[in-house]
Coordinates of C-alpha atoms in Angstrom, one line a residue:
X18 CA 75.2 147.9 98.0
X19 CA 72.6 145.1 97.9
X20 CA 72.0 143.1 99.9
X21 CA 72.2 144.0 103.5
X22 CA 73.3 141.0 105.4
X23 CA 70.6 141.3 108.0
X24 CA 67.8 141.4 105.3
X25 CA 65.5 138.4 104.9
X26 CA 66.6 136.1 102.0
X27 CA 64.1 133.3 102.2
X28 CA 61.7 131.6 104.6
X29 CA 61.8 127.9 105.4
X30 CA 58.5 127.2 107.0
X31 CA 58.7 129.2 110.3
X32 CA 62.5 129.8 110.0
X33 CA 63.7 133.1 108.5
X34 CA 67.1 132.9 106.7
X35 CA 69.0 136.1 106.2
X36 CA 71.7 136.9 103.6
X37 CA 74.2 136.6 106.5
X38 CA 73.0 133.1 107.0
X39 CA 73.5 132.3 103.3
X40 CA 76.9 133.9 103.3
X41 CA 77.9 131.8 106.3
X42 CA 76.6 128.7 104.5
X43 CA 78.6 129.6 101.4
X44 CA 81.8 130.1 103.4
X45 CA 81.3 126.8 105.3
X46 CA 80.7 124.8 102.1
X47 CA 83.2 126.5 99.8
X48 CA 80.7 128.1 97.5
X49 CA 81.8 131.6 98.4
X50 CA 85.4 130.8 97.6
X51 CA 84.2 129.4 94.3
X52 CA 82.4 132.6 93.6
X53 CA 85.5 134.6 94.6
X54 CA 87.7 132.6 92.2
X55 CA 85.1 133.2 89.4
X56 CA 85.4 137.0 89.9
X57 CA 89.2 136.8 90.1
X58 CA 89.3 134.7 86.9
X59 CA 87.1 137.3 85.1
X60 CA 89.2 140.2 86.3
X61 CA 92.4 138.5 85.4
X62 CA 91.1 137.5 82.0
X63 CA 90.1 141.1 81.2
X64 CA 93.5 142.4 82.2
X65 CA 95.2 139.8 79.9
X66 CA 93.0 140.5 76.9
X67 CA 94.7 142.2 74.0
X68 CA 91.5 143.9 72.9
X69 CA 88.0 144.4 74.0
X70 CA 85.5 141.5 73.8
X71 CA 83.5 141.2 70.6
X72 CA 80.3 143.2 70.9
X73 CA 78.3 140.4 69.3
X74 CA 79.4 138.0 72.0
X75 CA 78.5 140.4 74.7
X76 CA 75.1 140.8 73.2
X77 CA 74.6 137.0 73.2
X78 CA 75.7 137.0 76.8
X79 CA 73.1 139.7 77.7
X80 CA 70.3 137.9 75.8
X81 CA 71.1 134.6 77.6
X82 CA 71.2 136.4 81.0
X83 CA 67.8 138.0 80.3
X84 CA 66.1 134.8 79.0
X85 CA 67.3 132.8 82.0
X86 CA 65.6 135.3 84.3
X87 CA 62.6 136.0 82.0
X88 CA 63.6 139.7 81.7
X89 CA 62.3 140.0 78.1
X90 CA 61.4 143.7 78.2
X91 CA 63.9 146.5 78.9
X92 CA 61.8 147.7 81.8
X93 CA 61.9 144.2 83.3
X94 CA 65.7 144.3 83.3
X95 CA 65.8 147.8 84.7
X96 CA 63.5 146.8 87.5
X97 CA 65.5 143.7 88.3
X98 CA 68.7 145.8 88.5
X99 CA 67.0 148.5 90.6
X100 CA 65.8 146.0 93.1
X101 CA 69.4 145.0 93.6
X102 CA 70.7 148.6 93.6
X103 CA 72.7 147.9 90.5
X104 CA 73.4 150.1 87.4
X105 CA 73.4 149.1 83.8
X106 CA 77.2 149.7 83.8
X107 CA 77.7 147.3 86.7
X108 CA 75.6 144.7 85.0
X109 CA 77.5 145.0 81.7
X110 CA 80.8 144.8 83.6
X111 CA 79.6 141.5 85.1
X112 CA 78.8 140.2 81.6
X113 CA 82.3 141.1 80.4
X114 CA 84.0 139.4 83.4
X115 CA 81.7 136.3 83.0
X116 CA 82.4 136.0 79.3
X117 CA 86.1 136.7 79.6
X118 CA 86.6 134.2 82.4
X119 CA 84.8 131.4 80.6
X120 CA 87.0 131.9 77.5
X121 CA 90.1 131.2 79.5
X122 CA 91.6 127.7 79.3
X123 CA 91.0 125.9 82.6
X124 CA 94.8 125.9 83.4
X125 CA 95.3 129.5 82.5
X126 CA 95.0 130.9 86.0
X127 CA 95.3 129.0 89.2
X128 CA 92.2 129.3 91.5
X129 CA 92.6 131.2 94.7
X130 CA 96.1 132.5 94.2
X131 CA 96.9 135.6 96.3
X132 CA 98.6 137.4 93.4
X133 CA 95.2 137.7 91.6
X134 CA 93.5 140.5 93.3
X135 CA 89.8 140.5 94.3
X136 CA 87.9 143.6 93.6
X137 CA 85.3 143.5 96.4
X138 CA 82.8 145.7 94.5
X139 CA 83.0 143.4 91.5
X140 CA 82.6 140.4 93.7
X141 CA 79.4 141.7 95.3
X142 CA 78.0 142.5 91.8
X143 CA 78.9 139.1 90.6
X144 CA 77.2 137.5 93.6
X145 CA 74.0 139.3 92.6
X146 CA 74.2 138.8 88.8
X147 CA 75.9 135.4 88.7
X148 CA 73.1 133.5 90.5
X149 CA 75.2 132.8 93.6
X150 CA 72.6 133.9 96.1
X151 CA 70.0 131.6 94.4
X152 CA 72.5 128.7 94.6
X153 CA 73.0 129.4 98.2
X154 CA 69.3 129.6 98.9
X155 CA 68.7 126.4 97.0
X156 CA 71.4 124.7 99.1
X157 CA 69.9 126.1 102.3
X158 CA 66.5 124.7 101.4
X159 CA 67.9 121.3 100.6
X160 CA 69.7 121.1 103.9
X161 CA 66.7 122.3 105.8
X162 CA 64.4 119.7 104.0
X163 CA 66.9 116.9 104.8
X164 CA 66.9 117.9 108.5
X165 CA 63.1 117.8 108.4
X166 CA 63.1 114.3 106.9
X167 CA 65.6 112.9 109.4
X168 CA 64.1 114.6 112.4
X169 CA 65.6 113.3 115.7
X170 CA 66.9 110.1 114.1
X171 CA 70.4 111.5 113.6
X172 CA 73.0 111.4 116.4
X173 CA 75.3 114.4 115.8
X174 CA 78.4 115.0 117.9
X175 CA 78.5 118.5 119.4
X176 CA 82.1 119.3 118.3
X177 CA 84.2 122.3 119.0
X178 CA 83.5 125.1 116.5
X179 CA 85.8 127.7 118.0
X180 CA 88.7 127.3 115.5
X181 CA 86.4 127.4 112.4
X182 CA 84.4 130.3 113.9
X183 CA 87.6 132.3 114.5
X184 CA 88.9 131.7 111.0
X185 CA 85.6 132.8 109.4
X186 CA 85.3 135.9 111.6
X187 CA 88.9 136.9 110.8
X188 CA 88.4 136.4 107.0
X189 CA 85.0 138.0 106.6
X190 CA 84.8 141.3 108.6
X191 CA 81.2 142.1 107.8
X192 CA 80.2 139.0 109.9
X193 CA 82.0 140.3 113.0
X194 CA 79.1 142.6 113.9
X195 CA 76.8 139.6 114.2
X196 CA 78.9 138.1 116.9
X197 CA 80.9 134.9 117.6
X198 CA 77.9 133.2 119.2
X199 CA 75.8 133.7 116.0
X200 CA 78.6 132.3 113.9
X201 CA 79.1 129.3 116.1
X202 CA 75.4 128.4 116.3
X203 CA 75.1 128.9 112.5
X204 CA 78.0 126.6 111.8
X205 CA 76.7 123.9 114.1
X206 CA 73.3 124.0 112.4
X207 CA 75.0 123.8 108.9
X208 CA 77.1 120.8 109.9
X209 CA 74.1 119.0 111.5
X210 CA 72.1 119.5 108.3
X211 CA 74.9 118.4 106.1
X212 CA 74.9 115.1 108.1
X213 CA 71.1 114.9 107.7
X214 CA 71.5 115.3 103.9
X215 CA 74.1 112.6 103.8
X216 CA 71.7 110.3 105.7
X217 CA 68.8 111.0 103.3
X218 CA 71.1 110.4 100.4
X219 CA 72.1 107.1 101.9
X220 CA 68.5 106.1 102.2
X221 CA 67.8 107.1 98.6
X222 CA 70.8 105.0 97.4
X223 CA 69.7 101.5 98.6
X224 CA 70.0 98.9 95.9
X225 CA 66.3 98.2 96.0
X226 CA 65.2 101.8 95.5
X227 CA 67.8 102.4 92.8
X228 CA 66.9 99.2 90.9
X229 CA 63.2 100.1 91.0
X230 CA 63.9 103.6 89.6
X231 CA 66.2 102.4 86.9
X232 CA 63.4 99.9 85.8
X233 CA 60.9 102.8 85.7
X234 CA 63.3 104.6 83.3
X235 CA 64.1 101.6 81.1
X236 CA 63.2 103.4 77.9
X237 CA 63.9 107.0 78.8
X238 CA 67.4 106.2 80.1
X239 CA 68.3 103.9 77.2
X240 CA 71.5 105.1 75.6
X241 CA 71.5 105.3 71.8
X242 CA 74.6 105.3 69.6
X243 CA 74.0 106.3 66.0
X244 CA 75.3 108.2 63.0
X245 CA 73.7 111.4 61.7
X246 CA 73.9 112.9 58.3
X247 CA 72.5 116.4 58.1
X248 CA 71.3 117.5 54.6
X249 CA 70.0 120.9 53.6
X250 CA 66.6 119.8 52.1
X251 CA 64.1 117.1 52.6
X252 CA 64.5 116.0 49.0
X253 CA 68.2 115.5 49.5
X254 CA 67.6 113.5 52.6
X255 CA 65.0 111.3 50.9
X256 CA 67.4 110.6 48.1
X257 CA 70.1 109.6 50.7
X258 CA 67.7 107.2 52.3
X259 CA 66.8 105.6 49.0
X260 CA 70.5 105.3 48.0
X261 CA 71.3 103.6 51.3
X262 CA 68.3 101.3 51.1
X263 CA 68.2 100.4 47.4
X264 CA 71.8 100.6 46.4
X265 CA 73.5 99.6 49.7
X266 CA 75.6 102.8 49.8
X267 CA 77.1 103.2 53.3
X268 CA 76.6 106.2 55.5
X269 CA 80.3 107.1 55.1
X270 CA 80.1 107.1 51.3
X271 CA 76.9 109.1 51.3
X272 CA 78.6 111.7 53.5
X273 CA 81.7 111.8 51.3
X274 CA 79.5 112.3 48.2
X275 CA 77.6 115.1 49.8
X276 CA 80.8 116.6 51.2
X277 CA 79.2 116.7 54.6
X278 CA 80.4 115.4 58.0
X279 CA 78.9 112.1 59.3
X280 CA 78.2 112.9 62.9
X281 CA 78.7 110.2 65.5
X282 CA 76.1 110.6 68.3
X283 CA 75.6 109.0 71.7
X284 CA 72.6 110.3 73.6
X285 CA 70.1 109.2 76.1
X286 CA 66.6 108.5 74.8
X287 CA 65.0 111.3 76.9
X288 CA 67.6 113.9 75.7
X289 CA 66.7 113.4 72.0
X290 CA 64.1 115.4 70.1
X291 CA 60.9 113.4 70.2
X292 CA 60.8 112.8 66.4
X293 CA 64.4 111.4 66.3
X294 CA 63.8 109.2 69.4
X295 CA 60.6 107.8 67.8
X296 CA 62.5 106.9 64.6
X297 CA 65.3 105.3 66.4
X298 CA 62.8 103.3 68.6
X299 CA 61.8 101.3 65.4
X300 CA 65.2 101.3 63.7
X301 CA 67.1 98.2 62.8
X302 CA 70.8 98.2 63.5
X303 CA 72.9 99.9 60.8
X304 CA 69.8 100.6 58.6
X305 CA 68.9 104.2 57.6
X306 CA 65.8 105.9 59.0
X307 CA 64.5 109.3 58.2
X308 CA 64.4 111.9 57.1
X309 CA 63.7 113.9 60.3
X310 CA 63.8 117.7 60.8
X311 CA 66.5 118.6 63.3
X312 CA 67.8 122.1 64.0
X313 CA 67.0 123.5 60.5
X314 CA 68.4 120.4 58.7
X315 CA 66.9 117.2 57.4
X316 CA 68.7 114.3 59.1
X317 CA 69.2 110.6 58.1
X318 CA 70.1 108.4 61.1
X319 CA 71.8 105.0 61.3
X320 CA 71.3 103.2 64.7
X321 CA 74.3 101.2 65.9
X322 CA 73.5 100.3 69.5
X323 CA 70.9 100.5 72.2
X324 CA 72.3 100.3 75.6
X325 CA 69.6 99.7 78.3
X326 CA 70.1 101.2 81.7
X327 CA 71.8 98.8 84.1
X328 CA 72.3 98.6 87.8
X329 CA 75.9 97.7 87.1
X330 CA 76.4 101.2 85.6
X331 CA 77.8 103.6 88.1
X332 CA 76.4 106.6 86.2
X333 CA 72.9 105.1 86.1
X334 CA 73.0 104.3 89.8
X335 CA 74.1 107.9 90.6
X336 CA 71.4 109.3 88.4
X337 CA 68.7 107.2 90.0
X338 CA 69.7 108.0 93.5
X339 CA 70.1 111.7 92.7
X340 CA 66.5 111.7 91.3
X341 CA 65.1 109.9 94.3
X342 CA 67.0 112.4 96.7
X343 CA 65.7 115.4 94.8
X344 CA 62.1 114.1 94.9
X345 CA 62.3 113.4 98.6
X346 CA 63.7 116.9 99.4
X347 CA 61.1 118.5 97.1
X348 CA 58.3 116.7 98.9
X349 CA 59.6 117.7 102.3
X350 CA 59.8 121.4 101.4
X351 CA 56.7 121.6 99.2
X352 CA 54.8 124.8 100.0
X353 CA 57.1 125.6 102.9
X354 CA 60.0 127.3 101.1
X355 CA 59.4 131.0 100.2
X356 CA 61.5 133.7 98.6
X357 CA 64.2 131.7 96.8
X358 CA 62.7 132.5 93.3
X359 CA 63.2 136.2 93.9
X360 CA 67.0 135.8 94.2

């Protein structure tokens, strides 16, 4: 079964990270338990299903999987699976678990309960097909980059790792062969780098840095609240605009006459289609603008509010500091992280 824990997973400058290192990182940070719960949830959902999942939904799941990994041709998919020593049946079983698990209500099955069994083979397949190794590699690269940025500036207490080491070695038998010393040193490195990441995040969250970044995004992060009426043709949309402008008919009445829903939207400027954002840039409050082609429809829009990004907004501050942190880590690791894309 792929991968062997001693195989190289990625290279961080002159540091080689194995799959065992990634597994230890996942255990230490809770990502492995999250992955286990995902597999348990999928298995439990399939057991509870009264009938098989709709074939069309499985096809949609397969298409989304392949597009996300740029596996457009059938031979590309087969090569991807062969590299990971997986069969088509194992891949399709992963798709069924993934789809069934997502369809469950959040409260339908408690996470991590012992009565929900974990099929180890299914779990290993889900690690490969569910993007978990890539998530772990990305986290390893972020932690490494943070340690590189902080250097020797961080004073980290050399705490006792024996209890955590013992727990991990007892729970995950494949790691036993690597030895207690390997596990202890790996855990110490992970905790040190977590502290480094916290320090870099703190530096990227200063009021001055955050305020400057929010100012840079004054337009892109502006939140727009507007109504949208989607009509089937451009002619119908043009007529709706004229009725609103010349006859003063409200958006609600136009929607009622057309027997169509009036959609209430609230979106950031940079998340809108360019054409819609441009129209709303010049719109007057509560006045119709359009039509604009959106998702196969012709839309008429009514702007109600522009909310500029503010330093007082917790969400804006978090977005600004997260962007600054991501850029700092990317710069630190640029050209020095190799192999993560293959996972």
